[in-house]
Short mmCIF file of C-alpha atoms in Angstrom, two decimals:
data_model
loop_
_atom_site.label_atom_id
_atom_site.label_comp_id
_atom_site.label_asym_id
_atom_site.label_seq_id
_atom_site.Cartn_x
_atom_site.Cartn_y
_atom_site.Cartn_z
CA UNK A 226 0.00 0.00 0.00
CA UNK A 227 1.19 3.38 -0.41
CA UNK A 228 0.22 6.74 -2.04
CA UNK A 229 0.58 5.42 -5.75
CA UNK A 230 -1.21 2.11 -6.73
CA UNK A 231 1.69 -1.14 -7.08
CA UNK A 232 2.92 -1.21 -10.91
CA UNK A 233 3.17 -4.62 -12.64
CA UNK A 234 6.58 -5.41 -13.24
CA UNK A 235 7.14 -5.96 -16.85
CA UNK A 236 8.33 -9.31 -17.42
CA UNK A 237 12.24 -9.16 -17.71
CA UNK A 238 14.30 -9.48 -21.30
CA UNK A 239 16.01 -12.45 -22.33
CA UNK A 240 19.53 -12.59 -22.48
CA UNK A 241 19.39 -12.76 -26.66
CA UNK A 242 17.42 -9.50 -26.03
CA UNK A 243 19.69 -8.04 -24.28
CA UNK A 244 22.67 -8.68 -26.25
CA UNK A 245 21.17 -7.07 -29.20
CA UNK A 246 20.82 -4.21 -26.90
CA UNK A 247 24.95 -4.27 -26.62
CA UNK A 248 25.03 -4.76 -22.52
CA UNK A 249 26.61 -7.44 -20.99
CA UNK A 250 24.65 -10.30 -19.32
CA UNK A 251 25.49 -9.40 -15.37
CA UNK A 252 23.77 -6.15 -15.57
CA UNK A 253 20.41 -8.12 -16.54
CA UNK A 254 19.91 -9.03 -12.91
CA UNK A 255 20.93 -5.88 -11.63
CA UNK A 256 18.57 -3.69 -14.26
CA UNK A 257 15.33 -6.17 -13.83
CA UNK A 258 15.89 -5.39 -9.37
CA UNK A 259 15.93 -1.77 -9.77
CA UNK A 260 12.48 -0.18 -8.71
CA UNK A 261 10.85 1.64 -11.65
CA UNK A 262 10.89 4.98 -9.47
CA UNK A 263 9.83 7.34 -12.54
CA UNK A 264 7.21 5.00 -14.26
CA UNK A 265 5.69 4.64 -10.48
CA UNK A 266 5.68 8.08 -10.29
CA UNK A 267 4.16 9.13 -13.89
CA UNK A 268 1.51 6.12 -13.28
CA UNK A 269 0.50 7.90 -9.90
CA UNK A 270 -2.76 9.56 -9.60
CA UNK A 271 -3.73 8.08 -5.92
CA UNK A 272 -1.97 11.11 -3.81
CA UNK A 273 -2.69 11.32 -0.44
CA UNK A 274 -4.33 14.78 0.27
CA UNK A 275 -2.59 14.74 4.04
CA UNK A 276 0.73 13.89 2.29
CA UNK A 277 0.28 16.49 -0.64
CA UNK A 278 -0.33 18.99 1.94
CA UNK A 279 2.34 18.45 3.87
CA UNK A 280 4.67 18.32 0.54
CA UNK A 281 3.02 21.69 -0.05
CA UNK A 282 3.25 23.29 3.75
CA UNK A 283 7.65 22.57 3.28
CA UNK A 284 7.64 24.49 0.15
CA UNK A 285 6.08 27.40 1.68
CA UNK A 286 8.14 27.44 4.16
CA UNK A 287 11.53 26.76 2.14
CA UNK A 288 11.17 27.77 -1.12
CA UNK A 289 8.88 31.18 -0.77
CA UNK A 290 10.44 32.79 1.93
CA UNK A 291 13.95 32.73 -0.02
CA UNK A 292 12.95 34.08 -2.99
CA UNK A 293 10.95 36.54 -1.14
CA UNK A 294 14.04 37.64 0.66
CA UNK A 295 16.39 37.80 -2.66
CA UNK A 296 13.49 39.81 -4.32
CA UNK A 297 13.59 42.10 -1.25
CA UNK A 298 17.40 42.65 -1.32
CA UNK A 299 17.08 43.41 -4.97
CA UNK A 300 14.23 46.34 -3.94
CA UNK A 301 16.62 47.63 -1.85
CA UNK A 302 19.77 47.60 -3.65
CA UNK A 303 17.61 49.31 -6.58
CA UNK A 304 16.04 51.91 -4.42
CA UNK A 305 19.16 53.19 -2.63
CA UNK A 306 19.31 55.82 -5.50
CA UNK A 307 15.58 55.52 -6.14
CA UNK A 308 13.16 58.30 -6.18
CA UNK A 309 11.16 58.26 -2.83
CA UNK A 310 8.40 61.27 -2.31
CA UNK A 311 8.54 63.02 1.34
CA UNK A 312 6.04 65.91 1.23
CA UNK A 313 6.14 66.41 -2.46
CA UNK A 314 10.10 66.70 -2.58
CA UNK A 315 11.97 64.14 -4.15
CA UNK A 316 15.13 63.13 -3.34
CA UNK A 317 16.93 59.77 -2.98
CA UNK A 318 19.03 57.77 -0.16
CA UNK A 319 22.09 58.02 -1.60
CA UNK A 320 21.56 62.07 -3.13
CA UNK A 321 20.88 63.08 0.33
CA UNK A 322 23.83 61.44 1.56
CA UNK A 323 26.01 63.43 -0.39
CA UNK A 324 26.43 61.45 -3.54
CA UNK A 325 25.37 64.55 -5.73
CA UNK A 326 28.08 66.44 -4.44
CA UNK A 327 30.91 63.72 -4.48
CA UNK A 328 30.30 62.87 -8.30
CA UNK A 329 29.39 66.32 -9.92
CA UNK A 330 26.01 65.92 -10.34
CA UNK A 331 24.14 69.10 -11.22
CA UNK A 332 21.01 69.62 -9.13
CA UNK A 333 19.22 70.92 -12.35
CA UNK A 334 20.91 68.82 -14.84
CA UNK A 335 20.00 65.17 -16.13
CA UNK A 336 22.75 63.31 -15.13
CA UNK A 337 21.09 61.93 -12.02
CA UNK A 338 17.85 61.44 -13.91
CA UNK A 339 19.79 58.42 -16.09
CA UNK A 340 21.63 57.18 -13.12
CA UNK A 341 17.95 55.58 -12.56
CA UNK A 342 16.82 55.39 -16.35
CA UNK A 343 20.58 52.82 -17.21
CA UNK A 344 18.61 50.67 -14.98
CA UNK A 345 15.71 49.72 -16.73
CA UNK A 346 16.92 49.88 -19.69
CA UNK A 347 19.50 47.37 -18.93
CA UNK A 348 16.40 45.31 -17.17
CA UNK A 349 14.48 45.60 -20.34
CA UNK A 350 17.13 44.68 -22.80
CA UNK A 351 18.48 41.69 -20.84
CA UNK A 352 14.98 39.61 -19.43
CA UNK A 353 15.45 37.11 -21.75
CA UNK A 354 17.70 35.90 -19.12
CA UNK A 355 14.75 34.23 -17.89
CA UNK A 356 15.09 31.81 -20.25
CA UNK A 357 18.68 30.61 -18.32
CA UNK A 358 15.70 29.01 -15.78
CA UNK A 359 15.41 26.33 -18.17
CA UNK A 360 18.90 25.82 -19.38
CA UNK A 361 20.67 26.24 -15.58
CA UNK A 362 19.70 24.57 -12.63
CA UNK A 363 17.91 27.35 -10.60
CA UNK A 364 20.27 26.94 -7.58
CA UNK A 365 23.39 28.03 -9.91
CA UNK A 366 21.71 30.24 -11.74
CA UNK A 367 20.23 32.05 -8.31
CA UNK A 368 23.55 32.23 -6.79
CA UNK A 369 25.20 33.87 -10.38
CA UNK A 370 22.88 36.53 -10.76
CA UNK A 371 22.67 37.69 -6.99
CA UNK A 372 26.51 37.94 -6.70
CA UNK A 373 26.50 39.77 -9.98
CA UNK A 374 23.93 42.48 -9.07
CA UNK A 375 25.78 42.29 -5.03
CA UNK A 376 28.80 42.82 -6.89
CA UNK A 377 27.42 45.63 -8.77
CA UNK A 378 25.87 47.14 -5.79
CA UNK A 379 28.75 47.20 -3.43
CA UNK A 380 30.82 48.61 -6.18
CA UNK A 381 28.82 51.54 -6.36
CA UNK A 382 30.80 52.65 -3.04
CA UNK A 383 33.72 52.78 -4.38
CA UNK A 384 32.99 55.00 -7.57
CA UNK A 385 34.39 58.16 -7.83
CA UNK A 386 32.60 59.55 -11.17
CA UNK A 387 29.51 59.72 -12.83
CA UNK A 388 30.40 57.69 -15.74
CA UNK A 389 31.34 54.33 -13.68
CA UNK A 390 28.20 54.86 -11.36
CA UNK A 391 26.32 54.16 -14.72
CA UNK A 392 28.16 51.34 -15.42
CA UNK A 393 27.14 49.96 -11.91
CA UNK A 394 23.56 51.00 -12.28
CA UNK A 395 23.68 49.15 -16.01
CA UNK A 396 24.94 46.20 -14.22
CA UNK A 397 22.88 46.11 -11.35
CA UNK A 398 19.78 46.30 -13.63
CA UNK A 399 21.34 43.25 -16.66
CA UNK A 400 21.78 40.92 -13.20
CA UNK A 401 18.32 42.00 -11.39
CA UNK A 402 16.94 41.08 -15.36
CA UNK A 403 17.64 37.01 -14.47
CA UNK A 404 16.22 36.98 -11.11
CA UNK A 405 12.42 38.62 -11.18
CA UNK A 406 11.19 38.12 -14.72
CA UNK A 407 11.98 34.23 -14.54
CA UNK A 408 10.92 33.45 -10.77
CA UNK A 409 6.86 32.87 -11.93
CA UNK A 410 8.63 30.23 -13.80
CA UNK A 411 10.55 28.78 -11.23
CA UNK A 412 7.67 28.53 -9.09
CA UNK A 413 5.73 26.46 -11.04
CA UNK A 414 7.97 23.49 -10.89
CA UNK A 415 6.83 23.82 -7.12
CA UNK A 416 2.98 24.23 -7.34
CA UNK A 417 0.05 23.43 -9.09
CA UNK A 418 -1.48 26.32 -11.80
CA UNK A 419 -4.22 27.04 -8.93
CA UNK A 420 -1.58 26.97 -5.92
CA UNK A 421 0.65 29.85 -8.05
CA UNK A 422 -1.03 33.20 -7.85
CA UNK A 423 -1.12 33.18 -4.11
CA UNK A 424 2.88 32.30 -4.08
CA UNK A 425 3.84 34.56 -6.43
CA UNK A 426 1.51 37.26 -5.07
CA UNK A 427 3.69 36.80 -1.77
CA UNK A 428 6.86 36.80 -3.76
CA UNK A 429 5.83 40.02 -5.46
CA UNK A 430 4.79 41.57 -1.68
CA UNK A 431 8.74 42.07 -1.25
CA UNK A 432 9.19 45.29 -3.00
CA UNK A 433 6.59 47.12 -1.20
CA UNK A 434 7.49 45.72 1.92
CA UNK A 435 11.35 46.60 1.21
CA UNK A 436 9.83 50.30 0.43
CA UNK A 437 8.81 50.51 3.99
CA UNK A 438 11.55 50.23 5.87
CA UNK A 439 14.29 51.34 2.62
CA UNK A 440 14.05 54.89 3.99
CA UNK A 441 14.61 54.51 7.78
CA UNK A 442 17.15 51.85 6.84
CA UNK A 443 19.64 54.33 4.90
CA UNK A 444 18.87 57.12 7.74
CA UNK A 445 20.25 54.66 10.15
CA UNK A 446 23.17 53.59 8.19
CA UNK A 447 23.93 57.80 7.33
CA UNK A 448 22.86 59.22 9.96
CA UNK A 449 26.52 58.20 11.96
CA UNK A 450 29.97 59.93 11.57
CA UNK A 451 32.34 57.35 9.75
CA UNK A 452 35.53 57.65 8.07
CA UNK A 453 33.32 56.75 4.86
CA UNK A 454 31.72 58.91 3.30
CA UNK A 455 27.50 57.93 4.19
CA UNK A 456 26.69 57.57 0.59
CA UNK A 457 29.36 55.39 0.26
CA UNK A 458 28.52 53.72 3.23
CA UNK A 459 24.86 52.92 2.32
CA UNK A 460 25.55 51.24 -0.68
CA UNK A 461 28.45 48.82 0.92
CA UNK A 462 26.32 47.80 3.72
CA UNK A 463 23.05 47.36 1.96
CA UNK A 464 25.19 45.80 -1.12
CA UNK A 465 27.55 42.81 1.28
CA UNK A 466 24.47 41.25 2.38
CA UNK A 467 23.28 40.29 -0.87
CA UNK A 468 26.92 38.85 -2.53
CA UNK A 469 26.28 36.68 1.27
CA UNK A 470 23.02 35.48 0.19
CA UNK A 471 23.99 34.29 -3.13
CA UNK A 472 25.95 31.12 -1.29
CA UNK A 473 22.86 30.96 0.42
CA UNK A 474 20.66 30.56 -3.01
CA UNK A 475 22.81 28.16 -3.91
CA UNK A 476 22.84 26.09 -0.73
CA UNK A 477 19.36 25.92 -0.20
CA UNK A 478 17.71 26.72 -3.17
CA UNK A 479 16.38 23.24 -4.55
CA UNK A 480 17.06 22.27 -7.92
CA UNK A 481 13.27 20.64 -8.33
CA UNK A 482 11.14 19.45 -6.26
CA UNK A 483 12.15 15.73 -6.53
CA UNK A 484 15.63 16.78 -5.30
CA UNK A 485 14.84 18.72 -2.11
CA UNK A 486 16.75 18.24 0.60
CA UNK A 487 14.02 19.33 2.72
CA UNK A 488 11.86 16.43 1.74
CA UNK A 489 12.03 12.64 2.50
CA UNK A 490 11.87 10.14 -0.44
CA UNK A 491 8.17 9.76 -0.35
CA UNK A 492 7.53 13.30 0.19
CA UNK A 493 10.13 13.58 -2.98
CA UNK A 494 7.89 10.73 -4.88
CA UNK A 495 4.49 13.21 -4.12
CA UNK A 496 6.44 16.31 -5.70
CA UNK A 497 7.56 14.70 -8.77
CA UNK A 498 3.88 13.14 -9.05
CA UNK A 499 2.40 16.98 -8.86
CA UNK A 500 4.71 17.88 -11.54
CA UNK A 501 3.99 14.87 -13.90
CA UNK A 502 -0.22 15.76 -13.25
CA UNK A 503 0.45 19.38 -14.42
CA UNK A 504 3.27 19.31 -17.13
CA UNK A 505 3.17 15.59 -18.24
CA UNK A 506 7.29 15.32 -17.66
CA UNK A 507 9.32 15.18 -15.12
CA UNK A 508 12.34 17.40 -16.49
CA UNK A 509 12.15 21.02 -16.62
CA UNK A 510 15.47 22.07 -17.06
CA UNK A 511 17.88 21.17 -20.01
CA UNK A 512 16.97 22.99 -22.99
CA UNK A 513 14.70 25.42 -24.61
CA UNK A 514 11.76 24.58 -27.24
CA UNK A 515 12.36 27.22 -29.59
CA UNK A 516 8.87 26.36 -30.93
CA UNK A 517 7.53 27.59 -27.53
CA UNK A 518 9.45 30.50 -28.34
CA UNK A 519 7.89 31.23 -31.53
CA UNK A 520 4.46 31.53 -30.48
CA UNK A 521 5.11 33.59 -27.78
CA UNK A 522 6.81 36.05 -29.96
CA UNK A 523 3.50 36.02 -32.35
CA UNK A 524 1.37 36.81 -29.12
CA UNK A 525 0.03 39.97 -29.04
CA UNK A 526 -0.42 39.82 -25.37
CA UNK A 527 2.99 39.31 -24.76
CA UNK A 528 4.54 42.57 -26.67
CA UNK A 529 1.76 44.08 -24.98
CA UNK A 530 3.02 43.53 -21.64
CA UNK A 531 6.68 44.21 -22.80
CA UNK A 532 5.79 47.57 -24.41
CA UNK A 533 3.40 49.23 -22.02
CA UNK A 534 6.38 50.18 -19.06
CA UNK A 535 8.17 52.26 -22.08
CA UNK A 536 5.05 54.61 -22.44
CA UNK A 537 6.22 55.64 -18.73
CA UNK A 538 9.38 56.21 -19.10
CA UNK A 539 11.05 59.40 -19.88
CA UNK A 540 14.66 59.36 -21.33
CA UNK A 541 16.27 62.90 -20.90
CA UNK A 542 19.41 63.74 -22.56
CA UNK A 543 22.50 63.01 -20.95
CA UNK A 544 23.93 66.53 -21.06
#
């Protein structure tokens, strides 16, 4: 008895058989004993409810929060020369720290204003990175593109014109590209199509929950009298944290469901079984259907959704 009804065995090859097959005769034995894991698994459609839920419950409490968390660092590590309104004034964490003065930046000029424009445009250009969710096991790829964008963060510290902040900023936004865009993605070699909106509508509750606390966070980390200059300061110690979390990522972050560490092998069996009811396979990392590709790129829908952000954004000149 067990969560998956018993599979008939299939009735061993002969040796003849097998020799056609170019194996030698020992591994017959060896070959007809091992358990038919996979074809138990894609024959499965007896899960126990208690035991799905309990498969679920560890993902929420494993895979969610850490994504959540990365998604929250990357709010912040954006936002640290991000607008943010106080009264109808704008000004931003780092400006008021003394950035503008330290790299030239004219209060009335434009510079500043693409110092946050590099960003998205390097964020728009580069979110076909999401693809590298199917070609690199998401643990890797996690842990690559948050110690590229920490990287890029921290180095904004030690910048000493505007020219190489942009290169930063361009940085920051071509890593923060592979993480967001592709994390929907991710998330449904986790859950079921009805069990993602809730997930991802928690994963997406990071960047307004970084905006709370971004502001009283860089007034705490400024507000002291350091041998650093407090701009400078700000972006090392909101940018360190992040380049720690990328071992993290790739520590904990599971590479599918099947392979959590998190999860015992029945638990492991239920996981694979949810994937196999929603996608019909059991791999869903290795390669790209360009086919797939195609029709997305003939969906209105799609250059819909890529398009409408650049009717918001204005691109002043640089000078």
């Amino acid at each position: 008895m067990g969560f998956w009804k018993k599979a008939e065995n299939p009735a061993p090859p002969t040796n003849t058989a097998w020799e056609q097959r170019g194996l030698p005769n020992n591994e017959l034995e060896e070959k007809c004993q091992t358990p038919d894991v996979e074809g138990q698994v894609q024959r499965s459609h007896h899960v126990s409810s208690e035991l799905e839920r309990r498969v679920v419950r560890k993902l929420d409490l494993r895979v969610v929060p850490l994504l959540s968390a990365l998604y929250l660092l990357a709010f912040l590590d954006r936002s640290n020369i991000g607008l943010c309104a106080n009264l109808g004034v704008f000004a931003s964490n780092a400006r008021i720290a003394g950035m503008e003065e330290a790299l030239g930046l004219d209060p009335h000029g434009s510079r500043y204003q693409w110092l946050l424009n590099v960003f998205y445009i390097a964020y728009i250009v580069f979110e076909f990175f999401a693809l590298m969710w199917k070609i690199v096991p998401p643990n890797k790829w996690a842990a690559f593109v948050v110690f590229g964008w920490g990287i890029a963060a921290t180095l904004q510290s030690t910048t000493q014109a505007w020219a190489t902040e942009m290169v930063c900023r361009f940085f920051l936004g071509l890593f923060e590209a592979g993480f967001g865009p592709g994390i929907p993605y991710l998330l449904s070699f986790f859950y079921l199509r009805h069990e993602l909106g809730l997930r991802i509508g928690i994963f997406l509750s990071a960047a307004p929950l970084a905006t709370t606390f971004a502001g009283a966070l860089a007034y705490g980390i400024t507000s002291g009298h350091s041998a650093m200059a407090n701009w400078r300061l700000l972006f090392l110690v909101e940018g360190l944290p992040t380049i720690i979390m990328a071992a993290v990522a790739y520590r904990f972050l599971p590479v599918s469901p099947e392979q959590a560490r998190f999860l015992n092998q029945e638990e492991a069996l239920v996981a694979k079984a949810r994937g196999v009811r929603q996608v019909g396979d059991v791999t869903r990392v290795g390669g790209i259907v360009w086919r797939d590709i195609g029709a997305t790129l003939i969906d209105a829908k799609a250059w819909i959704t890529a398009v409408s952000p650049s009717f918001r954004t204005e691109f002043p000149a640089p000078f």
